[in-house]
XYZ file of C-alpha atoms in Angstrom:
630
model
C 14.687 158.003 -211.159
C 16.326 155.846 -213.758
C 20.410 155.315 -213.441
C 23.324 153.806 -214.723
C 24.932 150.232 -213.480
C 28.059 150.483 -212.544
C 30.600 150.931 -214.975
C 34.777 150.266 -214.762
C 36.282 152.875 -212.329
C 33.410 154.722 -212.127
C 30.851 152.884 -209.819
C 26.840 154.225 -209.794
C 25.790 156.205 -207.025
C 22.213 158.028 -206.597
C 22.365 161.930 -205.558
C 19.381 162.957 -203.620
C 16.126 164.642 -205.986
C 14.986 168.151 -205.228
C 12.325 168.281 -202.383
C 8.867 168.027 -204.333
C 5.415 168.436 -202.999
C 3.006 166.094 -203.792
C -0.525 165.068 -203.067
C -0.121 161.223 -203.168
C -0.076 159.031 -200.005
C 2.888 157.846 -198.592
C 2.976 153.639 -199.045
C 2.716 151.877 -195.855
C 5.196 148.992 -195.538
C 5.570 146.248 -193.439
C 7.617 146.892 -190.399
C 9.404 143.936 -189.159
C 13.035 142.757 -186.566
C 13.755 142.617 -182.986
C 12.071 145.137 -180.634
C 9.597 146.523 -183.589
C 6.274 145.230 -182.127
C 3.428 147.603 -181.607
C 2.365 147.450 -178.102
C -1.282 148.059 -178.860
C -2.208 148.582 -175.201
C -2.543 152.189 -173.052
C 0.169 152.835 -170.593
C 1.733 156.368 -168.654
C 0.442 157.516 -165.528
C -2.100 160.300 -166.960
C -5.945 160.476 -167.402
C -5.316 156.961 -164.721
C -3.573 154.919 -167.056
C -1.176 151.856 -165.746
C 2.524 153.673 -165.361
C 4.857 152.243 -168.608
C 6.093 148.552 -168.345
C 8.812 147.664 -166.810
C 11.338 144.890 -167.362
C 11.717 143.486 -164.023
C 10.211 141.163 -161.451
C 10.247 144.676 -159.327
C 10.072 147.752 -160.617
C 10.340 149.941 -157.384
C 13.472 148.403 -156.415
C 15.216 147.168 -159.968
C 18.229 145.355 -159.815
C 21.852 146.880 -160.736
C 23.661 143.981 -161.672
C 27.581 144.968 -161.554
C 29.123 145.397 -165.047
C 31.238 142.570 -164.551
C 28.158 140.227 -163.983
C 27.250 137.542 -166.357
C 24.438 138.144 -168.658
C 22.627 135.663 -166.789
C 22.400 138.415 -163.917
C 19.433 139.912 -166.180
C 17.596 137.175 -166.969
C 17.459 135.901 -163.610
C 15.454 139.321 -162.566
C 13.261 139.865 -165.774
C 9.798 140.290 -165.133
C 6.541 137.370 -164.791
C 6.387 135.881 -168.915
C 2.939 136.688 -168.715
C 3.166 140.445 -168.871
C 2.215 142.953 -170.527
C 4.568 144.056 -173.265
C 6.233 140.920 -172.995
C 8.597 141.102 -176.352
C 9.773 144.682 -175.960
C 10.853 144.343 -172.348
C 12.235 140.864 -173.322
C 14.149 142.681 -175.932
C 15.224 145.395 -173.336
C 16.848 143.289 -170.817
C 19.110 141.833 -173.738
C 20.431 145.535 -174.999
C 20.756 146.219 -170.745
C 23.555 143.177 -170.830
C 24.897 143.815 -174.114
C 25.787 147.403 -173.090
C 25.833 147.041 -169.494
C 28.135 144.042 -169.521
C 31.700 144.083 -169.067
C 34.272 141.129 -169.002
C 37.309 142.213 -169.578
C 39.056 141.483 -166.190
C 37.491 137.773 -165.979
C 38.380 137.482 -170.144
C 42.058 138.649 -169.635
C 42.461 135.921 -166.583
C 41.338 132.954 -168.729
C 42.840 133.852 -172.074
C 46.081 133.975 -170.033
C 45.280 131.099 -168.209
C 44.993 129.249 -171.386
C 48.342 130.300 -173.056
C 50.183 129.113 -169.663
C 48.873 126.065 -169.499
C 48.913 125.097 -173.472
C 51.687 124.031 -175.033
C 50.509 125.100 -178.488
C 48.075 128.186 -178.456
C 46.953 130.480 -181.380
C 44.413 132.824 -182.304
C 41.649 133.280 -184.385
C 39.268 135.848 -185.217
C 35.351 135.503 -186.621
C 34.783 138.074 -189.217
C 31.321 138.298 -188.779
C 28.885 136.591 -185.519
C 29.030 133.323 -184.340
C 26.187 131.362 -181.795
C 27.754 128.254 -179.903
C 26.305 125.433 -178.273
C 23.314 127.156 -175.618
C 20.615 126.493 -174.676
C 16.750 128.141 -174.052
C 16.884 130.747 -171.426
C 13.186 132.301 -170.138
C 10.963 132.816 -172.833
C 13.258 130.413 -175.226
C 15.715 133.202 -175.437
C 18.506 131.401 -177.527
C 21.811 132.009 -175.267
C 25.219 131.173 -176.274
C 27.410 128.740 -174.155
C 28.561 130.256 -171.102
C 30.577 128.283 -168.738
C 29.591 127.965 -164.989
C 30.747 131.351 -164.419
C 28.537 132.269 -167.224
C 31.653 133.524 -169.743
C 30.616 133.213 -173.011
C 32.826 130.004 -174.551
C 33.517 127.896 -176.949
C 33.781 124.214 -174.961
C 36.903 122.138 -175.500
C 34.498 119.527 -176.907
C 33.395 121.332 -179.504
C 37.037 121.654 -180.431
C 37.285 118.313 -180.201
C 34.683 117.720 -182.532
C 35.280 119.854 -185.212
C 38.948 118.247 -185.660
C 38.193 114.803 -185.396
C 34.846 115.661 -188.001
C 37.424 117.600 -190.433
C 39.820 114.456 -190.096
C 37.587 111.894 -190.758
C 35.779 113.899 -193.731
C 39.718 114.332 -195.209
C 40.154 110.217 -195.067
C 37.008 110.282 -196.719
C 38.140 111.938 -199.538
C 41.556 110.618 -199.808
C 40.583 107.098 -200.204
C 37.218 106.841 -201.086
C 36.096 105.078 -197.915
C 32.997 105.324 -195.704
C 32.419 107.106 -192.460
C 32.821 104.112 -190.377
C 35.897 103.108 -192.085
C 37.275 106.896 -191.751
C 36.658 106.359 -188.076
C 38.856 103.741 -186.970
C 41.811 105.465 -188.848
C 41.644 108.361 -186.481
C 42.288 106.888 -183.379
C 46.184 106.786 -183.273
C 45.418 110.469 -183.059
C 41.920 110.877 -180.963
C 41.788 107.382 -179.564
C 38.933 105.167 -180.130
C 37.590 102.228 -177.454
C 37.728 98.987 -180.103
C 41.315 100.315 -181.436
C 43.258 96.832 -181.588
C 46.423 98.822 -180.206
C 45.835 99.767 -176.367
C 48.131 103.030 -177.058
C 45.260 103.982 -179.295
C 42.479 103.950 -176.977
C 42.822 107.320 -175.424
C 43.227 110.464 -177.246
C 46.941 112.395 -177.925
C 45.904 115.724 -177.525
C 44.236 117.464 -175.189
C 41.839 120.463 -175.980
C 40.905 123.315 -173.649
C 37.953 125.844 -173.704
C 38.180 128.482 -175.539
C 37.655 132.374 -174.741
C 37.534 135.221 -176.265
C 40.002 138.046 -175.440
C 38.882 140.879 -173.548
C 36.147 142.881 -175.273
C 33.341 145.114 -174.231
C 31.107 144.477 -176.251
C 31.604 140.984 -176.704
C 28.061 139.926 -176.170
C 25.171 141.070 -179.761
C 21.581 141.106 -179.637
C 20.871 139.304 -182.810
C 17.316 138.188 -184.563
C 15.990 135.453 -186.392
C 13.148 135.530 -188.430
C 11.582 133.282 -190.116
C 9.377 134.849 -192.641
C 7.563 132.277 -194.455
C 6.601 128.729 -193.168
C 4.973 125.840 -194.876
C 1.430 125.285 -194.054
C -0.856 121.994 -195.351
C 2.123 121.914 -198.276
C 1.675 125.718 -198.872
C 4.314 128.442 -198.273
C 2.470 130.518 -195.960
C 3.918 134.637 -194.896
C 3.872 134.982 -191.397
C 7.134 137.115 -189.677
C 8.313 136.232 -186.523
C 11.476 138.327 -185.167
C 12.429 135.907 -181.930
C 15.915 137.830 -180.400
C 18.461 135.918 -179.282
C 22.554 136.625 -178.355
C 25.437 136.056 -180.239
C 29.341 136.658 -180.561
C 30.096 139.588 -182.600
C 33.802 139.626 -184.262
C 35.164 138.009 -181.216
C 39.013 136.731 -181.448
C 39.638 133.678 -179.459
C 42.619 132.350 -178.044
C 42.740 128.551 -178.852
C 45.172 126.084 -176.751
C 46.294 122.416 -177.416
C 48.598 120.642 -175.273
C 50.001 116.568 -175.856
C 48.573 114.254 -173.082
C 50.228 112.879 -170.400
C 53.060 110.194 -172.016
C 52.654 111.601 -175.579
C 56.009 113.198 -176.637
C 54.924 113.583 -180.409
C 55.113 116.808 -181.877
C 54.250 115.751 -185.006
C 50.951 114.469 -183.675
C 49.624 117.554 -182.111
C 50.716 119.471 -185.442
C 48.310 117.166 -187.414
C 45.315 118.063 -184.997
C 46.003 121.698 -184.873
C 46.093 121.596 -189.137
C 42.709 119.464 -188.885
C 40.731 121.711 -186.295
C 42.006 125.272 -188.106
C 40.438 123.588 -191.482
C 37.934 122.831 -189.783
C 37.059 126.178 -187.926
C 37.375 128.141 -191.294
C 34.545 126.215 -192.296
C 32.560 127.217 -189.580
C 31.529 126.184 -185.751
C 28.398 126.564 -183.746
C 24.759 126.984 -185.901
C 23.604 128.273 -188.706
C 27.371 127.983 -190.149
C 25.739 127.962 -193.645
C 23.935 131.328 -193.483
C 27.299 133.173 -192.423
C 27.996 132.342 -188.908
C 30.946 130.897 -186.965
C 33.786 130.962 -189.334
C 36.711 131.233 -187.555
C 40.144 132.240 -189.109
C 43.527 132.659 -188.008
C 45.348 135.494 -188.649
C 47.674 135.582 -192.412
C 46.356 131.743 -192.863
C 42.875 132.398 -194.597
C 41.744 129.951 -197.489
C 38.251 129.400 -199.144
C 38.836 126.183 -200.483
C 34.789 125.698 -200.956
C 34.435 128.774 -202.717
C 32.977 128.830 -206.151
C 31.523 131.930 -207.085
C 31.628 135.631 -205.662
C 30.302 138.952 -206.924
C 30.874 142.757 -205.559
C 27.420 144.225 -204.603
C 25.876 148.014 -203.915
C 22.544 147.813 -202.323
C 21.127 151.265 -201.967
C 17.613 152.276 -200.481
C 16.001 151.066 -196.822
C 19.052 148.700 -196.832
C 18.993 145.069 -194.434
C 18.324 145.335 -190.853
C 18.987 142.858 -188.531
C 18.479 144.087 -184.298
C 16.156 147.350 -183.642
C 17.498 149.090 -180.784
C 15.823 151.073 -178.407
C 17.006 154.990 -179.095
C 16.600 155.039 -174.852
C 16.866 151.768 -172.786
C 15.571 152.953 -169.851
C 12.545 154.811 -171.671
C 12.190 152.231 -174.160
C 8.092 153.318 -174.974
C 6.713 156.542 -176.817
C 3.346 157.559 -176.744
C 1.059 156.961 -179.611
C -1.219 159.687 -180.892
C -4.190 157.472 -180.188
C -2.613 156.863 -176.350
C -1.262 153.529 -177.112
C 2.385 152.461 -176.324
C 4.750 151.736 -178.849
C 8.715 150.282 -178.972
C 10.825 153.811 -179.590
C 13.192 151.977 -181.318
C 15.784 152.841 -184.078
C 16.605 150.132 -186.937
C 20.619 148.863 -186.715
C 21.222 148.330 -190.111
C 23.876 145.175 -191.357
C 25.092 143.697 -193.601
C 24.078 139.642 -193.098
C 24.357 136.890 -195.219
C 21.472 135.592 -193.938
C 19.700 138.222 -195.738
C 21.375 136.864 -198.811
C 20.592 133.006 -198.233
C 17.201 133.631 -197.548
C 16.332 135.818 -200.733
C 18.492 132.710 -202.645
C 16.180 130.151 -200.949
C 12.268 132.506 -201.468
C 13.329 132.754 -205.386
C 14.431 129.330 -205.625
C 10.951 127.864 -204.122
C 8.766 130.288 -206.400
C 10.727 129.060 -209.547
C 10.092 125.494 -208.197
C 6.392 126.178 -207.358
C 5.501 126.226 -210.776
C 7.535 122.636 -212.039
C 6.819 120.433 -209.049
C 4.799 119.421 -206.290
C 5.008 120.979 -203.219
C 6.488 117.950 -201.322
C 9.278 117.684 -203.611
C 9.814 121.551 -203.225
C 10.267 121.334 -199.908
C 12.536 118.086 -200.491
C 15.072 119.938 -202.444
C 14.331 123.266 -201.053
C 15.642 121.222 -197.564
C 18.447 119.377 -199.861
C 20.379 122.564 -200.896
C 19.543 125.063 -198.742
C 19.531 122.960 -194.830
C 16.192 122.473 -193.048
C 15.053 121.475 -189.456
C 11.076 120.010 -190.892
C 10.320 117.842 -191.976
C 14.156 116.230 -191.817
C 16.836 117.878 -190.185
C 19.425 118.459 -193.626
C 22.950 120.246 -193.285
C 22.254 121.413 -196.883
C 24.425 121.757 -199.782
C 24.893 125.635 -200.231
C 27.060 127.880 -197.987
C 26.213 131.833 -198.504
C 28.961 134.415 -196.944
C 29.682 138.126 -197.182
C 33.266 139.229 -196.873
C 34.316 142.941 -196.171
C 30.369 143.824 -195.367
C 30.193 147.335 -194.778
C 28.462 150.459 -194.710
C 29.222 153.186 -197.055
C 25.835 155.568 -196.804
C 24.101 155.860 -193.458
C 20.132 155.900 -193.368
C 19.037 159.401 -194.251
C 18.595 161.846 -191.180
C 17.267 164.780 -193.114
C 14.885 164.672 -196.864
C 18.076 165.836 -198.494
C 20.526 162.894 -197.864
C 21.432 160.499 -200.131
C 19.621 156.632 -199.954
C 21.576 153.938 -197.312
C 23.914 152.125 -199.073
C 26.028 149.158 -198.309
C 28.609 147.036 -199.900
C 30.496 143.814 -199.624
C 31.517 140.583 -201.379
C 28.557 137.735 -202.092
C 30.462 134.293 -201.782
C 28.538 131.103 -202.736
C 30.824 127.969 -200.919
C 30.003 123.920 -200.923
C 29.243 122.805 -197.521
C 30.943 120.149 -196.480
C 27.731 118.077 -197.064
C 27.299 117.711 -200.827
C 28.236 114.336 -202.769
C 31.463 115.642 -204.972
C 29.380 114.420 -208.069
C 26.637 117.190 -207.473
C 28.997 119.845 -206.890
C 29.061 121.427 -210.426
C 25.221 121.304 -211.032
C 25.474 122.670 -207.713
C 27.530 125.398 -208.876
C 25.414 125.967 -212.186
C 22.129 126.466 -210.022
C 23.497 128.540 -207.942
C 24.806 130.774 -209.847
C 22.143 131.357 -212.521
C 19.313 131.792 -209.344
C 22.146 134.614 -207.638
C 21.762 136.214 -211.561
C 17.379 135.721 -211.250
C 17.819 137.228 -207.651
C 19.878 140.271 -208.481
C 17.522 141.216 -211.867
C 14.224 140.467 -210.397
C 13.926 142.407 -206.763
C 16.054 143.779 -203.623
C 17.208 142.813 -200.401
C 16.431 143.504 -197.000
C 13.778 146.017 -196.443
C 11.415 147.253 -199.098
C 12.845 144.210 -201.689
C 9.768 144.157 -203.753
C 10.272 147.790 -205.119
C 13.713 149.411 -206.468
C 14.924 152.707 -204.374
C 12.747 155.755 -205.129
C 12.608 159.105 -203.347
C 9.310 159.561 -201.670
C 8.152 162.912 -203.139
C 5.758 163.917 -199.711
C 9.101 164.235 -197.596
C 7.656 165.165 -194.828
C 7.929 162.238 -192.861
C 10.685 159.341 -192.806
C 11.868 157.402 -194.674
C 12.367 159.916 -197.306
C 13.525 156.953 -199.628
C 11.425 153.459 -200.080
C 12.226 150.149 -201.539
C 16.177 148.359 -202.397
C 17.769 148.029 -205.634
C 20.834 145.539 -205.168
C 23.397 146.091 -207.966
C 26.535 144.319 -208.790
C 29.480 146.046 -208.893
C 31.307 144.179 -211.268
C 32.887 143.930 -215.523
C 32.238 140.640 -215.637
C 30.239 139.523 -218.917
C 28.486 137.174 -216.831
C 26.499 140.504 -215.513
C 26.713 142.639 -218.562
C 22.744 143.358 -219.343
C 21.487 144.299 -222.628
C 19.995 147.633 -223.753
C 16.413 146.891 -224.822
C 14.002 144.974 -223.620
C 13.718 142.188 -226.566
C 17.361 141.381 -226.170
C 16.939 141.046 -221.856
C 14.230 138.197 -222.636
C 16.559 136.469 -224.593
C 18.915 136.791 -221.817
C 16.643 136.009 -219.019
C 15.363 132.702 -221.167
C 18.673 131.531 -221.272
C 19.497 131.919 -217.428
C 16.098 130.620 -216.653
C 16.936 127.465 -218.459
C 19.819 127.036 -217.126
C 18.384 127.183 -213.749
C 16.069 124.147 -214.611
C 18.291 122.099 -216.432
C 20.478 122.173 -213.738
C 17.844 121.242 -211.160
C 17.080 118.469 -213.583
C 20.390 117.536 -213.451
C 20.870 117.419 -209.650
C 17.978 115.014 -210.049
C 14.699 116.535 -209.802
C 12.070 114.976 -212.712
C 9.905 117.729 -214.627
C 9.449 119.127 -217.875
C 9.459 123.011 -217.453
C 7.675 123.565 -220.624
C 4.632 122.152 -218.577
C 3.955 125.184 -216.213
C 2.148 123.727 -212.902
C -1.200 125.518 -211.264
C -0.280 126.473 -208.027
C -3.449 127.184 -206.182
C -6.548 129.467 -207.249
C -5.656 133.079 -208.036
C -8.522 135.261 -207.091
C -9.045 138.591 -206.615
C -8.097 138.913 -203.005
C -5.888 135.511 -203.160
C -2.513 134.300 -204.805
C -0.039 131.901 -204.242
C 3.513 133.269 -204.415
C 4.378 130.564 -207.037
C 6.305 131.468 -210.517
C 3.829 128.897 -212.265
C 0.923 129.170 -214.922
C -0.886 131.947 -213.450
C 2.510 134.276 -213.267
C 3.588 136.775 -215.230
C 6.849 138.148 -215.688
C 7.210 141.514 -217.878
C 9.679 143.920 -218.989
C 8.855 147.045 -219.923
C 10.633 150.878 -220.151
C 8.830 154.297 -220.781
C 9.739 157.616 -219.173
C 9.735 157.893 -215.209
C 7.696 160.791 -213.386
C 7.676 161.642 -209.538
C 10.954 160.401 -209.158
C 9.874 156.546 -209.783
C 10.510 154.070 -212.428
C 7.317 154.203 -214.690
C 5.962 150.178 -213.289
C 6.409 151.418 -210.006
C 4.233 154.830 -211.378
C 1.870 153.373 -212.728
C 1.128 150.702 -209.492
C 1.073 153.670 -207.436
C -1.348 155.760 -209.882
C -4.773 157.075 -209.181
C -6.637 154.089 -211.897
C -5.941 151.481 -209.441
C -6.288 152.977 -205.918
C -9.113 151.214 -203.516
C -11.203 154.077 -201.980
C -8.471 156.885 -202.701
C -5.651 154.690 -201.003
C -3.648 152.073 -202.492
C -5.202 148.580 -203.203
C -3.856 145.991 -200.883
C -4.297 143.241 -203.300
C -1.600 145.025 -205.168
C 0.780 146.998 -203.134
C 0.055 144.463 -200.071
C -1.674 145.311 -196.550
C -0.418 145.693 -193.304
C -2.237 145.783 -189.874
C -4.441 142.894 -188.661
C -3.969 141.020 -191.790
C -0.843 141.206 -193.347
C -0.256 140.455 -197.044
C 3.225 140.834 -198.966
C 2.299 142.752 -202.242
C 2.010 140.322 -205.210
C 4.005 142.427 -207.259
C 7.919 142.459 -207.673
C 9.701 145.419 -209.283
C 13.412 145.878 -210.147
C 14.885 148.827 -211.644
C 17.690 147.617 -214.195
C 18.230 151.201 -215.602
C 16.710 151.000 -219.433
C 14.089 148.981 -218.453
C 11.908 147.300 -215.221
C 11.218 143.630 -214.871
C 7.890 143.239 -212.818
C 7.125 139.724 -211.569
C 3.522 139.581 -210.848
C 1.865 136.474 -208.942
C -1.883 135.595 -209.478
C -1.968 137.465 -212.790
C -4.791 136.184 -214.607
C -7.023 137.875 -212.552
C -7.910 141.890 -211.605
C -6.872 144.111 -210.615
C -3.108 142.385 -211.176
C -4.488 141.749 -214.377
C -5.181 145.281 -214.408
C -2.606 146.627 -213.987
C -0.972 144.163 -216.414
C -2.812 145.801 -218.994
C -2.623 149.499 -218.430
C 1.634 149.153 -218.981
C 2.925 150.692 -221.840
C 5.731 149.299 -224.205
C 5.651 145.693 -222.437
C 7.202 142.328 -223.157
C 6.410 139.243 -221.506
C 9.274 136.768 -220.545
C 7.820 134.648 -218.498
C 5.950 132.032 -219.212
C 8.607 130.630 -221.789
């Protein structure tokens, strides 16, 4: 189905195609988040099979923790970590606390506790999820802080530490000092052990915990996954959905009170400015990738903001937890007898999502100009690492007003998922003030690559299409990520010629900013990442890559690239050819082809091209122009 971007007042939506039978296979995809492991062993009491898993230690007398028990209730009764079925049950006990918990008397006693006691106390609210502190639970479940009563918290240290970080990083930049230097000027504020004045050796302000205000569902299964890893200097595919807990839009209820001999108003004003700066820029982990910003209410700023674009993705849309449809029958029955997680995916809207599509586009570009140490370098530098250096990283990624619009299809005549929201890229607080506008001018040409060269979230490699054997879900495949916005910085041409001319340019700009931030290559000299064979690529925009763009007249409700991929000339043994389309099941391969959709035309990225049957299929599509190599 081709369609039309977005256009003033009138933005593009998809309307669902009549149901159509068809003879081609379904494509199989690759399933992955939180609770969607296949079980792969037999369970269920007939033909004298072991009865179906079950979560605890005991499972003829399981526990029923009270609702206003900690989370830590669960884990302290979860079954042996050498069980069967060990990450679905894992997965189950944290949906049991997240929707068996509740807090709200303990919450309303501490919140109120705290306003009694402070002298100054305010709120503030997270938009989106926020991890604190915590520490490895069983089976290195991440859990948030919890204090000894195990509340969920944020510890008046923290606190602490975020003001007296956001005051010394303000000296900083006021006088062009270093952070030593910085450090001795905040003591007549948060004391300091070698200050030469004895007033100024203990702190003015004192900071208590914070809590969140009564909320049932406080507590959010949340996942992690960290798709690809580096392996002997090689980016190597390998998903790994480890669940965890966070804070979901939890409002807090921050207090600050003057020590003990400190009448100075003006004193604990200053802190309470510096920690609110501070918390807007984010507390806790991964406060690059979305997480832990924390804003009062009417006093919002985004100081580090730079760039921001309106989006519509439409088709399998971003996913984050997988949540079991029944949590206390949390297995269905395979047709071959096997048990599997009977799970439903939660989609969401998560900026992680974003970051990490940024990040996989940024290292293929820089594949193919440098070595793979230095790619991980700057890959590291901009984007935050733990390996081989533990780097803050220069590039904060947020989504503001994430929503859905479009639910997942329940029947084969809805309309695709769809969500919406506001991409932000921000400066971390990290990045030398000199880099900041070669920053700015990678950034934003790679957000322009990203958004013209694939999806997001689920099914990224292939632009929404309408499965035309609708018999089974989901009725509609891939993501096509559009932005919803006038700006001539998005405006695409109408043919083909004049979108290589376009893409050169961005492209260019890309690199010359890279070169500019201080990386050393000439981009006209296209590196050789790895062998391409037949069965073997290296996800690398380099020498053997190909980058196309081509337009001719869709059929079965696809774009004509994605037809002519899924056509009958390059099927393996009557199914689809893995080293194409990508393989699931013991070995699992990413296809090597990327598709987007950009109405008039496709763009089709294709890795290890020099080769068949990528080469192939290369060569079988009609009306083509290459773009890439320059």
């Amino acid at each position: 189905m081709v369609f039309d971007r977005p256009q003033p007042n009138q933005p593009r939506r998809r309307q669902p195609p009549a149901t159509a039978n068809s003879d081609m296979n379904p494509r199989r995809v690759i399933t992955v988040g939180v609770g969607g492991h296949s079980g792969g062993h037999s369970g269920g009491h007939s033909g004298g099979q072991p009865p179906i898993p079950s979560p605890w230690l005991n499972p003829e007398n399981p526990p029923q923790p009270h609702p206003e028990a900690s989370f830590v209730e669960y884990l302290r009764w979860m079954r042996s970590p050498d069980a069967e079925y060990k990450d679905p049950t894992k997965v189950q006990i944290l949906q049991m606390a997240q929707e068996g918990a509740n807090y709200s008397k303990r919450l309303e006693h501490l919140t109120k506790r705290t306003e009694l006691i402070a002298k100054n106390s305010f709120k503030v609210q997270c938009p989106w999820r926020i991890r604190v502190g915590g520490h490895r639970g069983p089976e290195s479940i991440l859990l948030p802080a919890f204090d000894a009563l195990g509340m969920p918290y944020i510890p008046s240290s923290t606190l602490r530490g975020i003001a007296r970080t956001q005051a010394i990083r303000e000296i900083i930049t006021q006088q062009q000092i270093d952070w030593k230097q910085a450090e001795k000027q905040i003591a007549p504020w948060f004391g300091s052990l070698d200050a030469k004045n004895k007033s100024d050796r203990s702190g003015k302000v004192v900071f208590l915990d914070a809590y969140p205000l009564p909320n049932q569902n406080i507590l959010a299964v949340d996942m992690a996954n960290n798709i690809w890893q580096w392996e002997n200097n090689s980016p190597k595919y390998s998903p790994n959905p480890n669940p965890f807990l966070s804070l979901e839009k939890p409002i807090f209820v921050i207090g600050l009170c003057l020590a003990s001999g400190c009448q100075d108003n003006q004193i604990l004003e200053k802190v309470k400015y510096w920690l609110i700066t501070g918390l807007q820029a984010g507390v806790g982990s991964q406060v690059n990738t979305g997480y832990g910003q924390l804003n009062p209410a009417g006093k919002v700023t985004y100081q580090s903001e730079f760039f921001r674009v309106e989006f519509i993705l439409e088709g399998q849309l971003i996913h984050g937890q997988q949540k079991f449809r029944n949590i206390n029958q949390p297995y269905r029955r395979h047709t071959n007898g096997n048990l599997r997680s009977d799970t439903i995916n939660h989609a969401e809207v998560r900026p992680v999502a974003f970051k990490s599509m940024l990040r996989y586009w940024f290292r293929t570009f820089a594949l193919g100009i440098l070595e793979p140490t230095q790619v991980q370098a700057w890959e590291n530098k901009i984007f935050g690492g733990i390996n081989p250096s533990k780097e803050y990283g220069w590039l904060m990624i947020r989504v503001l007003e994430g929503r859905i619009t479009q639910k997942e299809p329940q029947s084969r005549d809805d309309k695709c998922g769809e969500q919406k929201g506001i991409l932000t890229l921000n400066y971390s607080p990290e990045i030398p003030k000199e880099k900041q506008a070669n920053l700015q001018k990678l950034a934003q040409n790679l957000t322009w690559l990203m958004f013209n060269l694939g999806g997001i979230g689920q099914g990224a490699r292939r632009p929404c299409y309408s499965r035309q054997n609708r018999e089974y879900a989901p009725w509609w495949r891939g993501s096509t990520i559009i932005p919803d916005s006038i700006d001539s910085f998005w405006r695409l041409p109408k043919t083909p010629k004049e979108f290589q001319q376009l893409f050169r340019q961005k492209l260019e700009a890309f690199y010359q900013a890279l070169q500019a931030l201080g990386a050393n290559f000439n981009y006209l000299q296209l590196k050789n990442c790895g062998t391409a064979r037949n069965n073997q690529w290296t996800e690398a925009i380099d020498a053997n890559c190909r980058i196309i763009v081509c337009s001719a007249k869709e059929d079965f409700d696809k774009p004509y690239a994605l037809v002519v991929l899924h056509s009958q000339d390059l099927k393996f043994n009557g199914n689809y050819d893995g080293n194409l389309c990508g393989k699931v099941g013991r070995e699992v391969k990413p296809s090597p082809i990327w598709i987007a959709d950009l109405q008039e035309y496709q763009v089709v990225t294709v890795f290890g091209a020099n080769v068949d049957p990528r080469k192939k299929y290369l060569e079988i599509l009609d009306n083509s122009i290459q773009i890439f190599p320059l």
